[in-house]
Coordinates of C-alpha atoms in Angstrom, one line a residue:
Chain A
M1 CA 0.0 0.0 0.0
S2 CA 1.5 3.2 -1.0
L3 CA 1.5 6.4 0.9
I4 CA -0.9 8.2 -1.7
E5 CA -3.2 5.2 -1.4
V6 CA -3.2 5.8 2.4
V7 CA -3.8 9.5 1.8
L8 CA -6.7 8.9 -0.5
S9 CA -8.3 6.4 1.9
G10 CA -8.0 9.0 4.5
V11 CA -9.8 11.5 2.2
I12 CA -12.6 8.9 1.8
L13 CA -12.9 8.3 5.5
G14 CA -12.6 12.2 6.0
G15 CA -15.7 12.8 3.9
L16 CA -17.8 11.0 6.2
Y17 CA -16.3 12.7 9.3
A18 CA -17.0 16.0 7.6
L19 CA -20.7 14.9 7.1
I20 CA -20.9 13.9 11.0
A21 CA -19.3 17.1 11.7
I22 CA -21.7 19.4 9.7
G23 CA -24.6 17.6 11.3
F24 CA -23.2 18.5 14.6
N25 CA -22.6 22.1 13.5
L26 CA -26.2 22.6 12.4
Q27 CA -27.1 21.5 16.0
Y28 CA -24.4 23.5 17.8
G29 CA -23.8 26.5 15.5
V30 CA -27.3 27.2 14.5
A31 CA -29.6 25.6 17.0
R32 CA -27.1 26.3 19.8
I33 CA -27.8 22.8 21.4
F34 CA -24.7 21.2 22.7
N35 CA -25.7 17.4 22.0
L36 CA -23.6 15.0 23.6
A37 CA -26.1 12.1 22.6
Y38 CA -25.5 13.1 19.0
G39 CA -23.6 9.9 18.2
E40 CA -26.2 7.7 19.5
F41 CA -28.3 8.5 16.5
L42 CA -25.4 7.4 14.3
M43 CA -25.5 4.1 16.3
A44 CA -29.1 3.9 16.1
A45 CA -29.2 4.5 12.2
A46 CA -26.4 1.8 12.0
F47 CA -28.5 -0.6 13.7
A48 CA -31.7 0.4 11.7
A49 CA -29.5 -0.3 8.3
F50 CA -28.3 -3.7 9.8
W51 CA -31.7 -4.9 10.7
M52 CA -33.3 -3.9 7.4
F53 CA -30.5 -5.5 5.5
T54 CA -30.2 -8.8 7.6
L55 CA -34.0 -9.3 7.9
A56 CA -35.6 -7.9 4.9
S57 CA -32.5 -7.6 2.7
I58 CA -33.2 -4.0 1.9
D59 CA -30.5 -2.0 0.4
P60 CA -28.9 0.2 3.2
I61 CA -28.9 3.2 0.8
L62 CA -32.7 2.6 0.0
G63 CA -33.3 2.0 3.7
M64 CA -32.2 5.5 4.4
L65 CA -35.6 6.7 2.8
L66 CA -37.0 5.3 5.9
S67 CA -34.5 5.8 8.6
V68 CA -33.5 9.4 7.9
P69 CA -36.9 11.0 7.9
V70 CA -37.6 9.0 11.0
T71 CA -34.4 10.3 12.8
F72 CA -35.4 13.7 11.5
G73 CA -38.8 13.5 13.1
A74 CA -37.3 12.1 16.3
N75 CA -34.7 14.9 16.6
W76 CA -37.5 17.6 15.8
L77 CA -39.6 16.1 18.9
I78 CA -36.5 16.0 20.9
Y79 CA -35.8 19.7 20.2
R80 CA -39.5 20.7 20.6
F81 CA -40.1 18.9 23.8
L82 CA -36.9 18.4 25.6
M83 CA -34.6 21.4 24.4
L84 CA -37.1 24.2 24.0
P85 CA -38.0 24.3 27.7
L86 CA -34.2 24.6 28.4
V87 CA -33.9 27.3 25.7
R88 CA -36.8 29.2 27.2
R89 CA -35.5 28.8 30.9
A90 CA -31.8 29.8 30.2
R91 CA -30.9 33.4 31.1
T92 CA -27.6 33.3 29.2
R93 CA -25.9 31.4 26.6
D94 CA -23.7 29.8 29.2
D95 CA -26.7 28.6 31.1
L96 CA -28.0 27.0 28.1
E97 CA -24.8 25.3 27.3
G98 CA -24.5 24.0 30.9
D99 CA -28.1 22.6 30.7
T100 CA -28.0 21.0 27.4
I101 CA -24.7 19.5 28.1
L102 CA -26.2 17.7 31.2
A103 CA -29.6 16.8 29.6
T104 CA -28.1 15.3 26.5
F105 CA -25.8 13.6 28.7
G106 CA -28.6 11.9 30.4
L107 CA -30.2 11.2 27.0
L108 CA -26.8 9.6 25.8
F109 CA -27.1 6.9 28.7
V110 CA -30.8 6.3 27.9
L111 CA -30.4 5.8 24.3
K112 CA -27.3 3.5 24.9
G113 CA -28.8 1.4 27.6
A114 CA -32.1 1.1 25.5
S115 CA -30.1 -0.3 22.6
Q116 CA -27.9 -2.6 24.7
L117 CA -31.2 -4.0 26.0
A118 CA -32.8 -4.3 22.5
F119 CA -29.9 -5.3 20.5
T120 CA -27.5 -6.9 23.1
P121 CA -24.0 -5.3 23.3
D122 CA -22.4 -7.6 20.6
N123 CA -20.3 -6.3 17.9
R124 CA -22.4 -6.4 14.4
F125 CA -21.2 -6.4 11.0
Y126 CA -22.9 -7.2 7.6
D127 CA -21.4 -7.9 4.0
Y128 CA -22.4 -5.0 1.6
L129 CA -20.6 -4.3 -1.5
N130 CA -17.2 -5.5 0.1
T131 CA -15.7 -5.7 -3.5
P132 CA -12.6 -3.9 -4.6
V133 CA -12.9 -1.3 -7.2
R134 CA -10.1 0.6 -9.1
I135 CA -10.1 4.3 -9.3
I136 CA -7.3 6.1 -11.3
G137 CA -4.9 3.2 -10.7
F138 CA -5.8 2.7 -6.9
T139 CA -7.7 0.2 -5.2
F140 CA -10.5 0.8 -2.7
A141 CA -13.3 -1.0 -1.1
A142 CA -16.6 -0.4 -3.0
N143 CA -18.6 0.4 0.1
R144 CA -16.1 3.0 1.3
V145 CA -16.2 4.8 -2.1
L146 CA -20.0 4.6 -2.2
A147 CA -20.0 6.1 1.5
F148 CA -17.7 9.0 0.3
G149 CA -20.0 9.6 -2.7
V150 CA -23.1 9.8 -0.7
A151 CA -21.4 12.0 1.9
C152 CA -20.2 14.4 -0.9
A153 CA -23.7 14.5 -2.2
F154 CA -25.4 15.4 1.2
G155 CA -22.6 17.8 1.8
L156 CA -23.2 19.5 -1.6
A157 CA -26.7 19.6 -0.9
I158 CA -26.5 21.2 2.5
W159 CA -24.1 23.7 1.0
L160 CA -26.4 24.5 -1.8
I161 CA -29.2 25.2 0.5
L162 CA -27.3 27.3 2.9
K163 CA -25.9 29.5 0.1
R164 CA -28.6 29.6 -2.4
T165 CA -31.8 29.7 -0.8
R166 CA -33.6 32.3 1.5
F167 CA -34.2 29.5 3.9
G168 CA -30.4 28.9 4.1
A169 CA -29.8 32.5 4.4
A170 CA -32.1 32.7 7.3
M171 CA -30.1 29.7 8.8
R172 CA -26.8 31.3 8.5
A173 CA -28.3 34.5 9.9
L174 CA -29.3 32.6 13.0
A175 CA -25.8 31.0 13.3
I176 CA -24.2 34.4 13.3
E177 CA -26.4 36.7 15.2
P178 CA -29.6 35.1 16.8
A179 CA -30.9 38.4 18.0
G180 CA -30.3 40.1 14.8
A181 CA -32.2 37.2 13.0
R182 CA -35.3 37.6 14.9
L183 CA -35.3 41.4 14.3
V184 CA -35.2 40.7 10.4
G185 CA -38.3 38.4 10.7
V186 CA -36.7 34.9 11.1
D187 CA -38.7 32.4 13.3
T188 CA -35.8 31.4 15.3
T189 CA -37.8 28.7 17.1
A190 CA -38.9 27.1 14.1
M191 CA -35.5 27.4 12.3
S192 CA -33.5 26.1 15.2
A193 CA -36.1 23.1 15.4
I194 CA -35.3 22.4 11.7
A195 CA -31.6 22.9 12.0
F196 CA -31.4 20.5 15.0
A197 CA -33.7 18.0 13.1
S198 CA -31.5 18.1 10.1
G199 CA -28.4 17.7 12.0
G200 CA -30.0 14.5 13.4
A201 CA -30.8 13.4 9.8
L202 CA -27.2 13.9 8.7
V203 CA -25.9 11.8 11.4
A204 CA -28.4 9.0 10.5
V205 CA -27.1 9.2 7.0
A206 CA -23.6 9.0 8.3
G207 CA -24.7 6.0 10.6
T208 CA -26.0 4.1 7.7
L209 CA -22.8 4.7 5.7
V210 CA -20.6 3.6 8.6
S211 CA -22.5 0.4 9.0
T212 CA -21.6 -0.7 5.5
F213 CA -18.0 -0.9 6.2
L214 CA -17.3 -0.9 10.0
T215 CA -18.2 -3.2 12.8
F216 CA -20.5 -1.5 15.2
N217 CA -22.0 -2.1 18.8
P218 CA -24.3 -0.1 21.0
S219 CA -21.2 1.9 22.6
I220 CA -19.8 3.2 19.4
G221 CA -21.7 6.5 19.7
V222 CA -19.5 8.3 22.1
E223 CA -16.5 7.9 19.8
F224 CA -18.3 9.5 16.9
T225 CA -19.6 12.4 19.1
M226 CA -16.1 13.0 20.2
K227 CA -14.8 13.0 16.6
A228 CA -17.7 15.4 15.6
L229 CA -16.7 17.7 18.4
V230 CA -13.0 17.8 17.6
V231 CA -13.8 18.5 13.9
V232 CA -16.2 21.2 14.7
M233 CA -13.7 22.8 17.2
M234 CA -11.0 22.6 14.6
G235 CA -13.0 24.0 11.7
G236 CA -14.9 26.8 13.7
I237 CA -18.1 26.7 15.3
G238 CA -21.0 27.5 12.7
N239 CA -18.5 27.3 9.8
M240 CA -19.6 24.5 7.5
V241 CA -16.7 24.7 5.1
G242 CA -14.3 24.7 8.2
S243 CA -16.0 21.4 9.3
L244 CA -15.6 19.9 5.7
L245 CA -11.8 20.5 5.6
A246 CA -11.1 19.7 9.4
G247 CA -13.1 16.5 8.7
I248 CA -10.9 15.5 5.9
L249 CA -7.8 16.4 7.7
L250 CA -9.0 14.1 10.6
G251 CA -9.7 11.3 8.1
V252 CA -6.2 11.7 6.6
A253 CA -4.4 11.7 10.0
E254 CA -6.2 8.6 11.2
A255 CA -5.4 6.8 7.8
L256 CA -1.8 7.7 8.3
C257 CA -1.6 6.8 11.9
S258 CA -3.0 3.4 11.1
Y259 CA -0.5 2.8 8.3
L260 CA 2.5 4.0 10.4
V261 CA 1.6 2.8 14.0
D262 CA -1.7 1.2 14.7
S263 CA -5.4 1.1 13.6
G264 CA -6.4 1.0 17.3
L265 CA -5.4 4.5 18.1
T266 CA -8.0 6.6 16.0
L267 CA -9.3 8.5 19.1
A268 CA -5.6 9.4 20.1
V269 CA -5.0 10.9 16.6
A270 CA -8.4 13.0 17.1
Y271 CA -7.0 14.1 20.5
F272 CA -3.5 15.0 19.1
L273 CA -5.1 17.2 16.5
F274 CA -7.3 18.8 19.0
L275 CA -4.5 19.4 21.4
I276 CA -2.5 21.2 18.7
V277 CA -5.4 23.2 17.8
L278 CA -6.0 24.2 21.3
L279 CA -2.5 25.3 21.8
V280 CA -1.9 27.2 18.5
R281 CA -5.3 28.4 17.2
P282 CA -7.9 28.2 19.8
R283 CA -10.4 29.8 17.7
G284 CA -10.3 27.1 15.2
L285 CA -8.0 26.6 12.1
F286 CA -10.0 29.0 10.0
G287 CA -11.2 31.6 12.7
T288 CA -9.8 35.0 13.1
P289 CA -7.9 35.2 16.2
Chain B
M1 CA -15.6 29.0 68.8
T2 CA -19.3 29.4 69.5
T3 CA -21.3 26.7 71.3
G4 CA -23.0 25.8 68.2
S5 CA -19.9 25.2 66.3
K6 CA -18.4 23.2 69.1
I7 CA -21.6 20.8 69.3
A8 CA -21.1 20.5 65.6
A9 CA -17.5 19.6 65.6
V10 CA -18.3 17.1 68.6
A11 CA -21.2 15.6 66.5
L12 CA -19.0 15.3 63.4
A13 CA -16.1 13.6 65.4
M14 CA -18.7 11.1 66.7
L15 CA -20.0 10.4 63.3
V16 CA -16.4 9.8 62.0
A17 CA -15.8 7.6 64.8
L18 CA -19.0 5.6 64.3
L19 CA -18.2 5.3 60.6
A20 CA -14.7 4.0 61.4
A21 CA -16.2 1.2 63.5
V22 CA -18.4 0.1 60.6
P23 CA -16.1 -2.9 59.8
W24 CA -17.0 -4.5 63.1
L25 CA -20.6 -3.7 63.0
V26 CA -21.7 -5.1 59.6
S27 CA -21.3 -8.1 57.4
D28 CA -18.8 -8.5 54.7
Y29 CA -21.5 -7.6 52.3
G30 CA -22.4 -4.4 54.2
L31 CA -18.7 -3.4 54.2
G32 CA -18.5 -3.9 50.4
F33 CA -21.5 -1.6 50.2
M34 CA -19.8 1.0 52.5
V35 CA -16.6 1.0 50.5
N36 CA -18.6 1.6 47.3
L37 CA -20.4 4.3 49.1
M38 CA -17.3 6.0 50.6
C39 CA -15.5 5.7 47.0
Y40 CA -18.5 7.7 45.4
L41 CA -18.7 10.1 48.2
V42 CA -15.1 11.2 47.9
L43 CA -15.4 11.3 44.1
T44 CA -18.7 13.5 44.4
I45 CA -17.3 16.0 46.8
A46 CA -14.1 16.2 44.8
W47 CA -16.3 16.8 41.8
T48 CA -18.4 19.5 43.4
L49 CA -14.9 21.1 44.7
F50 CA -14.2 22.0 41.1
S51 CA -17.5 21.9 39.2
G52 CA -19.8 23.3 41.8
T53 CA -17.9 26.5 42.3
T54 CA -16.6 27.1 38.6
R55 CA -19.9 25.6 37.0
Y56 CA -17.9 23.8 34.6
V57 CA -19.2 20.4 34.0
S58 CA -16.4 18.0 34.4
L59 CA -16.9 14.5 32.6
A60 CA -13.5 13.5 33.1
T61 CA -13.9 11.7 36.6
A62 CA -13.7 8.4 35.0
A63 CA -10.3 9.4 33.5
F64 CA -8.7 10.2 36.7
F65 CA -10.3 7.4 38.7
G66 CA -9.1 4.8 36.0
L67 CA -5.5 6.3 36.0
G68 CA -5.2 5.8 39.6
A69 CA -6.5 2.4 39.6
Y70 CA -4.6 1.4 36.6
T71 CA -1.2 2.8 37.8
V72 CA -1.5 0.9 40.8
A73 CA -2.3 -2.3 38.9
M74 CA 0.7 -1.9 36.7
L75 CA 3.3 -1.2 39.5
V76 CA 1.9 -3.3 42.2
K77 CA 4.2 -6.1 41.5
E78 CA 7.2 -4.0 41.5
M79 CA 7.1 -2.0 44.7
P80 CA 5.2 -1.7 48.1
I81 CA 1.5 -0.5 47.7
Y82 CA 2.1 2.8 49.4
A83 CA 4.8 3.5 46.9
T84 CA 2.2 2.9 44.1
F85 CA -0.4 5.3 45.8
G86 CA 2.3 8.1 45.7
I87 CA 3.1 7.4 42.1
A88 CA -0.5 7.5 41.2
L89 CA -0.8 10.9 43.3
V90 CA 2.1 12.2 41.1
I91 CA 0.8 11.0 37.8
G92 CA -2.6 12.3 38.6
T93 CA -1.3 15.9 39.5
V94 CA 0.9 16.0 36.3
M95 CA -2.2 14.8 34.2
A96 CA -4.6 17.2 35.9
L97 CA -2.1 20.2 35.5
L98 CA -1.7 19.2 31.7
V99 CA -5.3 19.1 31.2
G100 CA -6.0 22.2 33.2
L101 CA -3.2 24.3 31.7
V102 CA -4.1 23.1 28.1
T103 CA -8.2 23.6 28.5
L104 CA -8.9 25.8 31.0
R105 CA -7.2 29.1 29.8
V106 CA -9.2 28.9 26.6
S107 CA -13.1 28.5 27.5
G108 CA -15.4 26.1 29.3
M109 CA -16.5 24.4 26.2
F110 CA -13.0 23.2 25.3
F111 CA -12.8 21.9 28.8
V112 CA -16.1 19.9 28.7
V113 CA -15.2 18.5 25.2
F114 CA -11.6 17.5 26.4
G115 CA -12.9 15.7 29.5
F116 CA -15.8 13.9 27.7
G117 CA -13.3 11.8 25.5
L118 CA -10.5 11.7 28.1
S119 CA -11.3 8.4 29.6
E120 CA -12.2 6.8 26.1
L121 CA -8.7 8.1 25.0
M122 CA -6.9 6.6 27.9
R123 CA -8.7 3.4 27.5
E124 CA -8.0 3.1 23.8
V125 CA -4.2 4.0 24.5
L126 CA -3.6 1.6 27.2
I127 CA -5.4 -1.2 25.3
W128 CA -3.1 -0.6 22.5
W129 CA -0.1 -0.4 25.0
E130 CA -1.0 -3.8 26.7
I131 CA -1.6 -5.6 23.5
N132 CA 1.5 -4.6 21.7
Q133 CA 3.9 -4.0 24.5
T134 CA 3.1 -6.3 27.2
K135 CA 1.0 -8.8 25.3
T136 CA -1.5 -8.9 28.1
L137 CA -5.0 -7.4 28.7
G138 CA -5.7 -7.1 32.1
R139 CA -3.9 -7.2 35.4
Y140 CA -4.1 -8.9 38.8
V141 CA -3.9 -7.0 41.9
F142 CA -3.3 -9.5 44.7
V143 CA -1.7 -7.6 47.8
P144 CA -2.2 -7.8 51.6
F145 CA -4.8 -4.8 51.5
D146 CA -8.1 -6.0 52.6
T147 CA -11.5 -4.4 52.4
T148 CA -11.3 -3.0 55.9
L149 CA -8.2 -1.2 55.2
I150 CA -9.5 0.1 51.9
Y151 CA -12.6 1.1 53.7
W152 CA -10.5 3.1 56.4
H153 CA -8.4 4.8 53.8
L154 CA -11.5 6.0 51.8
L155 CA -12.9 7.2 55.1
G156 CA -9.7 9.2 55.8
L157 CA -10.0 10.7 52.2
A158 CA -13.6 11.5 52.9
V159 CA -12.8 13.4 56.0
L160 CA -10.0 15.1 54.1
V161 CA -11.9 16.3 51.0
F162 CA -14.7 17.5 53.5
L163 CA -12.0 19.5 55.3
V164 CA -10.7 20.7 52.0
G165 CA -14.2 21.9 50.9
W166 CA -14.8 23.5 54.3
L167 CA -11.6 25.4 54.4
L168 CA -12.1 26.4 50.8
R169 CA -15.1 28.5 51.8
R170 CA -13.1 30.5 54.1
T171 CA -10.1 31.3 51.9
R172 CA -9.3 33.7 49.2
L173 CA -9.2 31.0 46.4
G174 CA -12.5 29.6 47.5
I175 CA -14.1 33.0 47.3
A176 CA -12.4 33.8 44.0
L177 CA -13.8 30.6 42.5
L178 CA -17.4 31.6 43.6
V179 CA -17.0 34.9 41.7
I180 CA -15.6 33.1 38.7
G181 CA -18.7 30.6 38.6
D182 CA -21.0 33.8 38.9
D183 CA -19.3 36.0 36.3
E184 CA -16.0 35.5 34.9
T185 CA -15.5 38.7 33.4
M186 CA -16.3 40.5 36.5
A187 CA -13.7 38.1 38.4
R188 CA -11.1 39.3 35.8
Q189 CA -11.9 42.9 36.5
A190 CA -11.8 42.3 40.2
G191 CA -8.1 41.2 39.7
I192 CA -8.4 37.7 40.2
N193 CA -6.1 35.5 38.2
V194 CA -8.9 33.4 36.9
P195 CA -6.9 30.7 34.8
L196 CA -4.7 30.0 37.9
A197 CA -7.5 29.6 40.4
K198 CA -9.5 27.4 38.1
V199 CA -6.2 25.2 37.4
A200 CA -5.5 25.0 41.2
I201 CA -9.0 23.6 42.1
F202 CA -9.1 21.3 39.1
V203 CA -5.8 19.9 40.3
V204 CA -7.1 19.3 43.9
S205 CA -10.2 17.8 42.8
S206 CA -8.7 15.5 40.3
V207 CA -5.8 14.4 42.6
F208 CA -8.6 13.1 45.2
M209 CA -10.3 11.1 42.2
T210 CA -7.0 9.7 41.2
V211 CA -6.0 8.6 44.8
V212 CA -9.4 7.1 45.3
G213 CA -9.0 5.0 42.1
A214 CA -5.6 4.0 43.4
V215 CA -7.1 2.9 46.7
M216 CA -9.9 1.1 45.1
A217 CA -7.7 -1.0 42.9
P218 CA -7.0 -3.8 45.3
R219 CA -10.7 -4.0 45.9
F220 CA -11.1 -5.0 42.2
G221 CA -8.5 -7.8 42.1
Y222 CA -8.4 -7.8 38.5
L223 CA -8.4 -4.7 36.2
T224 CA -8.6 -4.3 32.5
P225 CA -8.5 -0.9 31.0
N226 CA -12.2 -1.4 29.9
F227 CA -13.2 -1.8 33.6
A228 CA -11.0 0.9 34.9
F229 CA -12.1 3.6 32.5
N230 CA -15.7 3.0 32.6
P231 CA -17.8 6.1 31.5
L232 CA -20.5 5.1 33.9
I233 CA -18.2 6.4 36.8
S234 CA -18.2 9.9 35.3
F235 CA -21.9 9.9 34.8
Q236 CA -22.9 8.5 38.3
V237 CA -20.7 11.2 39.9
V238 CA -22.3 14.1 38.0
I239 CA -25.7 12.7 38.8
M240 CA -25.1 12.2 42.4
A241 CA -23.8 15.6 42.7
L242 CA -26.6 17.2 40.9
L243 CA -29.1 15.1 42.9
G244 CA -27.8 16.2 46.1
G245 CA -27.2 19.8 45.1
M246 CA -23.9 21.4 44.7
H247 CA -24.2 24.9 46.5
R248 CA -23.8 23.1 50.0
L249 CA -20.7 21.1 51.1
W250 CA -23.1 18.4 52.5
G251 CA -25.3 18.3 49.4
P252 CA -23.6 15.3 47.7
V253 CA -24.2 13.0 50.7
L254 CA -28.0 13.3 49.8
G255 CA -27.3 12.4 46.4
V256 CA -24.6 9.5 46.9
V257 CA -26.6 7.5 49.3
P258 CA -30.0 7.1 47.5
L259 CA -28.1 6.4 44.2
M260 CA -25.8 3.8 45.9
L261 CA -28.8 1.9 47.2
L262 CA -30.3 2.2 43.6
S263 CA -27.2 1.0 42.1
E264 CA -26.9 -1.9 44.5
L265 CA -30.5 -3.0 43.6
L266 CA -30.3 -2.6 39.8
Q267 CA -26.7 -2.5 38.6
V268 CA -25.7 -6.2 39.3
R269 CA -28.8 -7.8 37.8
F270 CA -30.0 -5.5 35.0
P271 CA -27.1 -3.4 34.1
F272 CA -28.7 -2.0 30.9
W273 CA -31.8 -1.1 32.6
Y274 CA -29.7 0.7 35.3
S275 CA -28.1 2.8 32.5
V276 CA -31.6 3.6 31.1
F277 CA -32.9 4.3 34.3
L278 CA -30.1 6.5 35.6
G279 CA -30.2 8.4 32.3
L280 CA -34.0 9.1 33.1
V281 CA -33.5 10.1 36.6
F282 CA -30.7 12.4 35.5
M283 CA -33.1 14.2 33.1
I284 CA -35.7 14.6 35.5
I285 CA -33.2 16.2 37.8
V286 CA -32.0 18.5 35.2
Y287 CA -35.5 19.5 34.1
F288 CA -37.3 19.6 37.6
L289 CA -34.7 19.7 40.4
P290 CA -32.1 22.2 39.1
R291 CA -30.8 22.8 42.8
G292 CA -31.1 19.1 43.9
I293 CA -32.4 17.6 47.1
T294 CA -30.7 20.3 49.2
G295 CA -32.6 23.0 47.2
L296 CA -35.8 21.1 47.8
V297 CA -35.2 20.7 51.5
E298 CA -34.2 24.6 51.5
D299 CA -37.3 25.4 49.8
G300 CA -39.5 23.1 52.0
W301 CA -37.9 24.7 55.0
R302 CA -38.9 28.2 53.6
V303 CA -42.5 27.2 52.9
L304 CA -42.9 25.9 56.4
R305 CA -41.5 29.0 57.9
R306 CA -43.7 31.4 56.0
P307 CA -46.8 32.6 58.0
I308 CA -50.0 31.3 56.7
S309 CA -52.5 33.7 56.0
L310 CA -56.0 33.1 57.7
P311 CA -59.2 32.8 56.0
R312 CA -61.6 35.6 56.6
G313 CA -64.4 35.1 59.1
V314 CA -62.4 32.7 61.4
T315 CA -62.8 34.0 65.1
G316 CA -62.4 32.7 68.5
P317 CA -59.8 30.2 70.0
L318 CA -59.2 29.2 66.0
I319 CA -57.3 32.3 65.9
D320 CA -54.7 31.3 68.5
V321 CA -54.3 27.8 67.2
W322 CA -53.7 29.3 63.8
G323 CA -51.5 31.9 65.1
S324 CA -49.2 29.2 66.9
L325 CA -49.2 27.0 63.9
S326 CA -48.2 29.7 61.4
R327 CA -45.5 31.2 63.7
P328 CA -42.1 30.9 61.8
I329 CA -40.3 27.8 63.2
S330 CA -37.4 29.0 65.2
L331 CA -35.8 27.7 68.3
P332 CA -33.7 30.3 69.7
R333 CA -33.5 28.4 73.1
G334 CA -33.2 25.0 71.7
I335 CA -35.5 22.1 71.9
A336 CA -35.7 22.3 75.7
G337 CA -36.6 26.0 75.6
F338 CA -39.3 25.2 73.1
V339 CA -40.9 22.7 75.6
E340 CA -40.4 25.1 78.4
D341 CA -42.3 27.8 76.5
T342 CA -45.1 25.5 75.4
W343 CA -45.5 24.1 78.9
A344 CA -45.6 27.9 80.2
R345 CA -48.2 28.8 77.7
L346 CA -50.5 25.6 78.5
I347 CA -50.4 26.1 82.4
R348 CA -50.7 29.9 82.4
R349 CA -53.0 30.6 79.8
Q350 CA -53.5 34.4 79.4
P351 CA -56.7 36.0 78.0
T352 CA -55.8 36.9 74.5
G353 CA -57.7 39.9 74.7
G354 CA -60.0 41.7 71.8
R355 CA -58.6 40.6 68.8

């Protein structure tokens, strides 16, 4: 395996991290909810894809037509009934952050425990498009390439919506200046709910894609939440392009680490990058100091 | 020293003596339960030392606990047990200093994120190390350090952590931390060295957690990274602190005891239900009991002390009954004085006059 191949496989993985981070950024950067239970929805979507594939042999990509709207709805309900009371009660943004961290930390254990009850803590895996494909002279697993393609498609769609539509402009306004957004007539509550739910929908897409090429169990959520957090911190809160670039950076760094050192140290890589950002550019790689 | 504080000091000393005598009073099973209770008591009070004052939610308890426990597990074959405790203490201090210096000078959010994944990171790195370097996964801790000794050490730590918390409220550092928790900008304006104060208390709190982990290591007997760095520890500590209420030093006690009983009932037999149940309890606390049991007790006390207004049209002796019921409860002369007063009122009933 050559170094170029390693870097390219890192980019493919990084595309997925970027998607996960963009979803988190919608929840934290736009809706201002710090969701520690974020990764649990990735895990839930992975299980949904697994059961649909093994029990009914539904193609995971087609299965997203069901699992993604369901997750969108579930996250909308969570925002409406669990997060909105906290938003209304909080006097400052710090209050809200503290409360949402605690509430979603509780939610994390509820969702994880429930999945362990329902699905047992065993590792799961299913065989889907596990065939090699050759692209410009390099060999990759087809499922990973497909995951990258789907992640790119969703990333592009989000980018177009944010940049080209009125709706997207309202969302960007909300991310930058919530009070100002309300002054120019943005329904901040409805918009935050949609941003939060969309973030959840994106992580469901990511979960489906992850399930096609990684082993998973009910405890994987935390790891992905952590990676989403690191990528968002690196790219800058509310900065979607920053999340994209930082996600790809994390993917490449991980691929290099598993090539040079060991594949069991992926979280250590994320932490290492996080440390560097903290020490050198605490406002994010692309933030203005 | 006033009479009140003298009585309090004597009562506390007696309580500690009673707790120290527990190994002779209860069965082996009871002692095991008390060890867990003490373990979580120290962890929770150490947690509130930092998070209760600065209001930063620390999710790194399991990381420090595991660090202490695993340090002992790795070194116990090489040296005497107290030496391993000492090394755990040093490693915990260094680790807390590093984490504190890196994250606390930036913003609270970085600290929370960093702490959230810290135990996962250490678990991952240790598993990698053990598989590749030592070819083992898990270590035995067989030392002549029995449950009774563990219990006494934990009791000592509990007394110490209480003392630190009590002293903290009477020092410049403690007051500085309260100001930081209220308003960090104001604290900076008032000339408080904010990062220094935060790092200092974080180190104190984390060192307690590390030492608790170290002392608990012989209790487990066999340790794997997965077991030592269990995220449920961080979670239980946060939930116990919040349930008890963080604005009083004794608040955590009210959170630790009911949750340990619950854990004893559920955790062994239904571990996954326990996780779900804890999560739900936790969310109920966040939504409905933001000040914990302590807050509930204080609110209840205030309601009791509030004079109750009398419905219109009530006359005669009812007014007297109502009046004495609705008098704010206060015992200026103690319970004995209260009994005397009541008795005096009963035997020498004065006419109440034209009310």
